[in-house]
Short mmCIF file of C-alpha atoms in Angstrom, two decimals:
data_model
loop_
_atom_site.label_atom_id
_atom_site.label_comp_id
_atom_site.label_asym_id
_atom_site.label_seq_id
_atom_site.Cartn_x
_atom_site.Cartn_y
_atom_site.Cartn_z
CA MET A 1229 147.50 -19.70 -32.49
CA THR A 1230 145.38 -18.40 -29.65
CA PRO A 1231 141.75 -17.48 -30.80
CA SER A 1232 141.38 -13.80 -30.63
CA ARG A 1233 139.99 -10.69 -32.28
CA ALA A 1234 143.07 -9.54 -34.36
CA PRO A 1235 144.15 -6.07 -33.34
CA ARG A 1236 143.92 -3.56 -36.20
CA ASN A 1237 147.22 -1.91 -35.48
CA LYS A 1238 149.21 -5.23 -35.36
CA ALA A 1239 150.13 -7.74 -38.11
CA VAL A 1240 148.87 -11.14 -37.52
CA ASP A 1241 150.63 -14.06 -39.39
CA VAL A 1242 148.26 -16.72 -40.42
CA GLU A 1243 150.30 -19.73 -41.52
CA ASP A 1244 147.68 -22.49 -41.77
CA LEU A 1245 144.08 -23.27 -41.71
CA ALA A 1246 144.15 -23.98 -38.06
CA GLY A 1247 145.34 -20.36 -37.67
CA PHE A 1248 142.60 -18.84 -39.65
CA ASP A 1249 139.92 -21.09 -38.18
CA ALA A 1250 140.95 -20.03 -34.53
CA LEU A 1251 140.86 -16.42 -35.56
CA VAL A 1252 137.32 -16.68 -36.96
CA ALA A 1253 136.21 -18.71 -34.02
CA GLY A 1254 137.49 -15.97 -31.75
CA GLY A 1255 134.87 -13.57 -33.26
CA ALA A 1256 137.09 -11.60 -35.80
CA THR A 1257 135.03 -9.41 -38.17
CA SER A 1258 137.86 -8.11 -40.18
CA MET A 1259 141.04 -9.54 -41.74
CA HIS A 1260 142.94 -6.19 -41.56
CA GLY A 1261 146.55 -6.74 -40.76
CA TRP A 1262 146.21 -10.29 -41.42
CA HIS A 1263 149.30 -11.81 -43.34
CA PHE A 1264 148.44 -15.21 -44.89
CA GLN A 1265 151.29 -17.32 -46.06
CA SER A 1266 150.76 -20.21 -48.50
CA VAL A 1267 147.36 -21.17 -47.12
CA ASP A 1268 144.95 -23.28 -49.19
CA LEU A 1269 141.65 -21.39 -48.61
CA GLN A 1270 139.73 -23.15 -51.30
CA GLN A 1271 137.25 -24.53 -48.68
CA ARG A 1272 136.97 -21.19 -46.67
CA SER A 1273 135.17 -19.09 -49.37
CA ALA A 1274 132.11 -18.36 -47.09
CA GLU A 1275 134.37 -17.20 -44.19
CA LEU A 1276 136.38 -14.96 -46.57
CA ALA A 1277 133.18 -13.38 -47.88
CA ARG A 1278 131.91 -12.58 -44.45
CA LEU A 1279 135.09 -11.05 -43.04
CA GLY A 1280 136.31 -7.55 -43.79
CA ALA A 1281 139.21 -7.68 -46.56
CA SER A 1282 140.67 -4.27 -46.57
CA GLY A 1283 144.28 -4.37 -45.27
CA ALA A 1284 144.74 -8.15 -45.65
CA ILE A 1285 147.73 -9.66 -47.43
CA PHE A 1286 147.62 -13.14 -49.11
CA MET A 1287 150.97 -14.43 -50.25
CA GLY A 1288 150.80 -17.52 -52.34
CA CYS A 1289 147.57 -18.69 -51.27
CA ARG A 1290 145.01 -20.67 -53.14
CA PHE A 1291 141.26 -19.74 -53.52
CA ALA A 1292 138.21 -21.15 -55.09
CA LYS A 1293 137.15 -19.83 -58.29
CA GLY A 1294 136.27 -15.99 -58.35
CA VAL A 1295 137.13 -15.60 -54.75
CA GLU A 1296 140.61 -13.80 -55.42
CA GLY A 1297 139.01 -11.43 -57.64
CA GLN A 1298 136.42 -10.35 -54.99
CA LEU A 1299 139.07 -9.97 -52.25
CA ARG A 1300 141.01 -7.73 -54.62
CA ALA A 1301 137.94 -5.61 -55.18
CA ARG A 1302 137.29 -5.44 -51.38
CA GLY A 1303 140.81 -4.03 -50.64
CA ALA A 1304 142.98 -7.14 -50.18
CA LEU A 1305 146.60 -7.23 -51.48
CA ILE A 1306 147.29 -10.53 -53.06
CA PHE A 1307 150.72 -11.91 -54.12
CA PRO A 1308 150.30 -14.97 -56.36
CA PRO A 1309 152.61 -17.83 -56.56
CA LEU A 1310 155.58 -17.14 -58.65
CA PRO A 1311 156.02 -19.50 -61.67
CA ASN A 1312 159.01 -21.64 -62.45
CA ILE A 1313 160.53 -21.28 -58.90
CA PRO A 1314 161.41 -24.58 -57.10
CA PHE A 1315 160.50 -23.40 -53.65
CA ASN A 1316 157.87 -21.67 -51.69
CA ALA A 1317 158.77 -18.05 -51.62
CA TYR A 1318 156.05 -17.36 -48.94
CA ARG A 1319 156.60 -20.32 -46.53
CA GLY A 1320 155.80 -19.73 -43.13
CA HIS A 1321 157.78 -22.33 -41.39
CA LEU A 1322 161.66 -23.30 -40.96
CA TYR A 1323 162.92 -26.26 -43.00
CA THR A 1324 163.69 -29.74 -41.60
CA GLY A 1325 166.33 -32.26 -42.83
CA GLY A 1326 163.62 -34.40 -43.98
CA GLU A 1327 162.12 -31.84 -46.06
CA LEU A 1328 165.39 -30.52 -47.74
CA TYR A 1329 166.42 -34.32 -48.27
CA ALA A 1330 163.12 -35.86 -49.26
CA GLY A 1331 163.61 -38.92 -51.36
CA VAL A 1332 167.38 -39.32 -50.73
CA SER A 1333 166.78 -42.81 -49.28
CA GLY A 1334 165.87 -43.98 -52.83
CA ALA A 1335 167.60 -41.53 -55.08
CA GLU A 1336 170.73 -39.60 -55.43
CA TYR A 1337 171.14 -36.30 -53.77
CA GLU A 1338 170.88 -34.34 -57.18
CA ALA A 1339 167.20 -35.11 -57.19
CA VAL A 1340 166.27 -33.85 -53.65
CA PRO A 1341 164.80 -30.49 -53.14
CA ASP A 1342 167.89 -29.04 -51.42
CA ALA A 1343 170.07 -29.78 -54.63
CA GLN A 1344 167.25 -28.77 -57.05
CA ILE A 1345 167.01 -25.38 -55.30
CA TYR A 1346 170.90 -25.05 -55.50
CA GLN A 1347 170.90 -25.75 -59.25
CA TRP A 1348 168.25 -23.28 -59.82
CA THR A 1349 170.44 -20.65 -58.25
CA LEU A 1350 173.24 -21.38 -60.57
CA GLN A 1351 171.18 -20.94 -63.85
CA ASP A 1352 172.23 -18.24 -66.25
CA GLY A 1353 170.50 -14.92 -65.64
CA HIS A 1354 169.27 -16.12 -62.23
CA GLY A 1355 170.77 -13.16 -60.42
CA ARG A 1356 169.39 -10.61 -62.83
CA ALA A 1357 165.77 -12.05 -63.37
CA LEU A 1358 163.10 -9.93 -61.47
CA ASP A 1359 161.02 -12.76 -60.48
CA ALA A 1360 164.05 -14.74 -59.19
CA THR A 1361 164.93 -11.56 -57.22
CA LEU A 1362 161.45 -11.24 -55.80
CA ALA A 1363 161.28 -14.94 -55.05
CA THR A 1364 164.49 -15.07 -52.90
CA ALA A 1365 163.84 -11.80 -51.11
CA MET A 1366 160.39 -12.76 -50.16
CA HIS A 1367 161.68 -16.33 -49.16
CA ASP A 1368 164.52 -14.86 -46.96
CA HIS A 1369 162.17 -12.45 -45.21
CA ALA A 1370 159.63 -15.35 -44.44
CA ILE A 1371 162.55 -17.36 -43.10
CA SER A 1372 163.46 -14.57 -40.82
CA GLY A 1373 159.95 -14.30 -39.52
CA ALA A 1374 159.76 -17.97 -38.87
CA LEU A 1375 163.04 -18.01 -37.07
CA ASP A 1376 162.12 -15.08 -34.85
CA GLU A 1377 158.75 -17.17 -33.93
CA PHE A 1378 160.91 -20.25 -32.99
CA LEU A 1379 163.32 -18.27 -30.99
CA ASP A 1380 160.64 -16.29 -29.17
CA ALA A 1381 159.19 -19.60 -28.05
CA CYS A 1382 162.81 -20.85 -26.88
CA ALA A 1383 163.21 -17.56 -24.99
CA ALA A 1384 159.85 -18.00 -23.33
CA ASP A 1385 161.10 -21.55 -22.17
CA GLY A 1386 164.30 -19.99 -20.75
CA LYS A 1387 166.62 -21.41 -23.54
CA PRO A 1388 169.51 -19.17 -24.34
CA VAL A 1389 170.84 -19.31 -27.90
CA VAL A 1390 174.65 -20.30 -27.91
CA GLY A 1391 176.41 -20.23 -31.29
CA VAL A 1392 178.96 -22.87 -32.21
CA MET A 1393 181.38 -21.91 -35.03
CA GLY A 1394 184.04 -23.78 -36.63
CA GLY A 1395 185.57 -25.26 -39.94
CA HIS A 1396 183.40 -27.26 -42.48
CA ALA A 1397 186.25 -29.60 -43.19
CA GLU A 1398 186.37 -31.34 -39.84
CA ALA A 1399 185.86 -35.03 -40.89
CA ARG A 1400 183.65 -37.45 -39.11
CA GLY A 1401 185.82 -39.93 -37.13
CA SER A 1402 188.37 -37.19 -36.30
CA ALA A 1403 189.03 -36.00 -32.79
CA GLY A 1404 188.04 -32.54 -33.63
CA TYR A 1405 184.63 -33.71 -34.81
CA ALA A 1406 184.23 -35.68 -31.57
CA ARG A 1407 185.10 -32.70 -29.61
CA ALA A 1408 182.49 -30.59 -31.32
CA ALA A 1409 179.82 -33.19 -30.56
CA GLN A 1410 180.83 -33.31 -26.95
CA LEU A 1411 180.56 -29.51 -26.94
CA GLY A 1412 176.97 -29.56 -28.52
CA ARG A 1413 175.89 -32.25 -26.10
CA MET A 1414 177.04 -30.46 -23.06
CA LEU A 1415 175.49 -27.06 -24.20
CA ALA A 1416 172.13 -28.75 -24.80
CA ALA A 1417 172.15 -30.75 -21.57
CA ARG A 1418 172.58 -27.47 -19.82
CA GLY A 1419 169.46 -26.06 -21.28
CA ALA A 1420 171.03 -23.91 -24.16
CA LEU A 1421 169.75 -24.08 -27.82
CA VAL A 1422 172.67 -24.83 -29.92
CA ALA A 1423 173.08 -22.83 -33.15
CA THR A 1424 175.50 -23.45 -35.91
CA GLY A 1425 175.93 -22.41 -39.59
CA GLY A 1426 174.07 -25.61 -40.45
CA GLY A 1427 176.65 -27.16 -42.54
CA PRO A 1428 179.15 -30.22 -42.38
CA GLY A 1429 182.32 -30.68 -40.26
CA THR A 1430 182.23 -28.87 -37.00
CA MET A 1431 178.76 -27.57 -37.56
CA GLU A 1432 177.18 -30.95 -38.01
CA ALA A 1433 178.98 -32.31 -34.93
CA ALA A 1434 177.64 -29.73 -32.74
CA ASN A 1435 174.19 -30.25 -34.07
CA LEU A 1436 174.64 -33.86 -33.50
CA GLY A 1437 175.69 -33.71 -30.01
CA ALA A 1438 172.87 -31.41 -29.15
CA TYR A 1439 170.30 -33.95 -30.80
CA LEU A 1440 171.62 -36.84 -28.74
CA SER A 1441 171.73 -35.00 -25.48
CA VAL A 1442 168.41 -36.73 -24.58
CA TYR A 1443 170.40 -40.17 -24.77
CA ASP A 1444 173.11 -41.56 -22.86
CA ASP A 1445 176.84 -41.19 -23.56
CA GLY A 1446 176.59 -44.54 -25.37
CA ALA A 1447 174.55 -43.17 -28.07
CA LEU A 1448 176.73 -40.42 -29.13
CA ASP A 1449 179.71 -43.21 -29.19
CA ARG A 1450 177.53 -45.26 -31.36
CA ALA A 1451 176.55 -42.41 -33.76
CA LEU A 1452 180.18 -41.51 -34.08
CA ARG A 1453 181.12 -44.94 -35.19
CA THR A 1454 178.40 -45.03 -37.73
CA LEU A 1455 179.08 -41.61 -39.15
CA SER A 1456 182.92 -42.40 -39.33
CA ALA A 1457 182.12 -44.89 -42.26
CA VAL A 1458 181.62 -41.94 -44.52
CA PRO A 1459 184.04 -39.12 -43.24
CA GLY A 1460 182.76 -36.27 -45.52
CA PHE A 1461 180.28 -35.12 -48.18
CA ARG A 1462 182.83 -35.74 -50.93
CA PRO A 1463 182.74 -37.58 -53.31
CA SER A 1464 179.17 -38.55 -52.48
CA ILE A 1465 176.77 -36.26 -50.70
CA THR A 1466 174.23 -39.11 -51.15
CA ALA A 1467 176.15 -41.58 -48.97
CA TRP A 1468 177.04 -38.83 -46.41
CA VAL A 1469 173.27 -37.92 -45.93
CA ARG A 1470 172.25 -41.77 -45.81
CA ALA A 1471 174.79 -42.26 -42.91
CA ALA A 1472 173.24 -39.49 -40.85
CA GLY A 1473 169.71 -41.03 -41.80
CA ARG A 1474 170.93 -44.36 -40.18
CA VAL A 1475 171.66 -42.36 -36.96
CA LEU A 1476 168.52 -40.42 -36.95
CA ALA A 1477 166.58 -43.91 -37.40
CA ASP A 1478 168.39 -45.38 -34.57
CA PHE A 1479 167.83 -42.56 -32.22
CA PRO A 1480 164.55 -40.72 -32.98
CA GLY A 1481 163.15 -37.92 -31.08
CA GLY A 1482 166.41 -36.01 -30.26
CA ALA A 1483 166.73 -32.37 -28.76
CA ASP A 1484 165.90 -29.39 -30.86
CA SER A 1485 168.96 -27.45 -32.15
CA LEU A 1486 169.24 -24.84 -34.89
CA GLY A 1487 171.15 -24.78 -38.34
CA ILE A 1488 171.20 -21.74 -40.44
CA PRO A 1489 173.02 -22.58 -43.75
CA THR A 1490 172.73 -20.84 -47.13
CA TRP A 1491 172.44 -21.85 -50.79
CA PHE A 1492 175.24 -19.35 -51.50
CA TYR A 1493 177.49 -22.11 -50.39
CA GLY A 1494 175.20 -24.59 -51.94
CA HIS A 1495 178.05 -27.11 -52.58
CA GLU A 1496 178.20 -27.58 -48.73
CA PRO A 1497 175.21 -29.33 -48.01
CA PRO A 1498 173.07 -28.71 -44.91
CA ASN A 1499 173.50 -31.29 -41.97
CA PRO A 1500 170.22 -33.09 -41.01
CA PHE A 1501 170.94 -33.08 -37.36
CA ALA A 1502 169.69 -29.59 -36.85
CA THR A 1503 166.00 -30.16 -36.03
CA ARG A 1504 165.14 -26.61 -37.25
CA ILE A 1505 166.90 -25.32 -40.47
CA ALA A 1506 166.69 -21.54 -41.38
CA LYS A 1507 168.18 -21.72 -44.98
CA TYR A 1508 168.87 -18.46 -46.67
CA PHE A 1509 169.57 -17.57 -50.09
CA THR A 1510 171.57 -14.17 -49.23
CA ASN A 1511 174.77 -15.19 -47.09
CA SER A 1512 175.08 -11.62 -45.67
CA ILE A 1513 171.74 -11.84 -44.09
CA ARG A 1514 172.37 -15.40 -42.93
CA GLU A 1515 175.85 -14.46 -41.23
CA ALA A 1516 174.23 -11.53 -39.42
CA VAL A 1517 171.11 -13.40 -38.29
CA LEU A 1518 173.34 -16.24 -36.94
CA LEU A 1519 175.67 -13.89 -34.85
CA SER A 1520 172.85 -11.64 -33.62
CA ARG A 1521 170.64 -14.33 -32.37
CA SER A 1522 173.24 -16.05 -30.47
CA GLY A 1523 172.73 -13.99 -27.25
CA GLY A 1524 173.86 -16.55 -24.93
CA GLY A 1525 177.48 -16.34 -26.48
CA ILE A 1526 179.35 -17.95 -29.18
CA ILE A 1527 182.06 -20.66 -29.04
CA PHE A 1528 184.49 -20.62 -31.85
CA LEU A 1529 186.21 -24.08 -32.52
CA PRO A 1530 189.22 -24.15 -34.72
CA GLY A 1531 188.51 -23.06 -38.47
CA ALA A 1532 189.92 -21.12 -41.19
CA ALA A 1533 188.73 -18.03 -43.40
CA GLY A 1534 185.10 -18.44 -42.65
CA THR A 1535 185.40 -18.92 -38.99
CA VAL A 1536 187.91 -15.77 -38.81
CA GLN A 1537 185.32 -13.89 -40.69
CA GLU A 1538 182.71 -14.80 -38.10
CA ILE A 1539 184.95 -13.78 -35.26
CA PHE A 1540 185.60 -10.43 -36.58
CA GLN A 1541 181.86 -9.90 -37.22
CA ASP A 1542 181.01 -10.85 -33.76
CA ALA A 1543 183.87 -8.61 -32.39
CA CYS A 1544 182.37 -5.62 -34.17
CA GLU A 1545 179.01 -6.20 -32.81
CA ASN A 1546 180.42 -6.41 -29.26
CA TYR A 1547 182.81 -3.56 -29.70
CA TYR A 1548 179.78 -1.25 -30.46
CA ALA A 1549 177.19 -2.84 -28.04
CA ALA A 1550 176.05 -1.50 -24.91
CA ALA A 1551 177.72 -3.08 -21.87
CA GLU A 1552 174.66 -5.21 -21.11
CA ALA A 1553 174.43 -6.51 -24.67
CA VAL A 1554 177.82 -7.83 -24.96
CA ALA A 1555 177.94 -11.64 -25.39
CA PRO A 1556 180.78 -13.95 -24.62
CA MET A 1557 183.31 -14.65 -27.30
CA ILE A 1558 185.11 -17.93 -26.47
CA LEU A 1559 187.84 -19.27 -28.74
CA VAL A 1560 188.71 -22.94 -28.10
CA GLY A 1561 192.25 -24.18 -28.99
CA ARG A 1562 195.02 -21.92 -27.69
CA ARG A 1563 197.75 -22.99 -30.34
CA HIS A 1564 195.26 -22.54 -33.11
CA TRP A 1565 193.98 -18.97 -32.13
CA GLU A 1566 197.38 -17.79 -30.53
CA GLU A 1567 200.07 -19.32 -32.94
CA GLU A 1568 198.52 -20.73 -36.10
CA LEU A 1569 195.99 -17.99 -36.52
CA PRO A 1570 196.97 -15.32 -33.85
CA MET A 1571 193.66 -13.94 -33.30
CA ARG A 1572 193.90 -13.39 -29.48
CA ALA A 1573 196.50 -10.54 -29.64
CA LEU A 1574 194.29 -8.53 -32.04
CA LEU A 1575 191.00 -9.38 -30.24
CA SER A 1576 192.61 -8.17 -26.87
CA ALA A 1577 193.93 -4.82 -28.26
CA LEU A 1578 190.50 -4.33 -29.77
CA ALA A 1579 188.69 -4.92 -26.66
CA ASN A 1580 191.12 -2.80 -24.42
CA GLY A 1581 189.11 -0.36 -22.52
CA ARG A 1582 185.70 -1.62 -23.95
CA ALA A 1583 182.79 -3.39 -22.26
CA MET A 1584 183.78 -6.46 -24.30
CA ALA A 1585 187.26 -6.95 -22.69
CA GLU A 1586 185.87 -9.33 -19.93
CA GLN A 1587 183.86 -11.37 -22.36
CA VAL A 1588 186.72 -12.49 -24.78
CA HIS A 1589 188.26 -15.70 -23.78
CA VAL A 1590 190.78 -18.30 -25.25
CA VAL A 1591 190.58 -21.83 -23.74
CA ASP A 1592 191.95 -25.24 -24.60
CA THR A 1593 189.01 -27.35 -23.79
CA VAL A 1594 185.26 -27.55 -24.62
CA GLU A 1595 184.68 -28.23 -20.84
CA GLU A 1596 186.34 -24.70 -20.18
CA ALA A 1597 184.14 -23.07 -22.60
CA CYS A 1598 181.11 -24.47 -21.25
CA ALA A 1599 182.20 -23.68 -17.59
CA LEU A 1600 182.72 -19.88 -18.80
CA LEU A 1601 179.15 -19.73 -20.23
CA ALA A 1602 177.60 -21.42 -17.12
#
């Protein structure tokens, strides 16, 4: 965070001590409009006492004894940590695979944070409990904020966001999986940020290809061979994740890509090849976020009901969008989208006479799809 005096009419997110210290060093006298997210402030009592507190919001922060009461008395709004919740409702950062799968190298998947959070969502009464409703709503709001911050940085670097959608059932070792990986690799090599639903199958493959775009072609071939030993996440998510871990260990420091999964479909684990993971509880928010943030266009690989839903949702956004806001829709696999699931005719009829008509394409290869975006 750049040291500066915080403007009184603009919210300032404070996500760590370094950000707080920078604001203080910049000469701030008031915390009005500052939004603290899960910051341990136990060693900053003197600074908190010196700064104006009215209009500051503290979410899930920790204070030295007596400081919280003083801040409340001076006009701060404080949201305490919520009890018996297995996640940080006020987090200020996106997830990583390492965080969601912490401990999986020595324990079964059921013991890692991702699985524990999913099991919590299945508990009786979860959907009706006030603390659970507040926690998940606050969490999803925080994730959206962190995602916007990340994508703003990508935009500043000139990286368009290109969505890749497709079926979760595409097995490692299949031709379709390899094709999706090649697509992710090509898109990332051309400067795009690849965004997927963050799950297994086609989504994992696209994130894998993007991740390995900084390596030569041989790296992807090696990775595909390693992963083919565990084709899917059934019957063992543990084995599936550990195979991915071997690839990540062999090829550290890959390119960034984005996964946007959901605990609503918690039986489908998030893939660890997305370096930034915006995982939501509310699937409707997750779907809307994924589609709306893919301003560089969306490529739809063969899929079933979920992919069809995403196509129609994207088509609806393009149908009503201003001409300059219409993003390309590229369906890969003529036979799949023209015969098996005849989407093209319906999309063409819907697009007729609209600005989106020139942006709907059906092609046979991922190379053609990349060429259209270029």
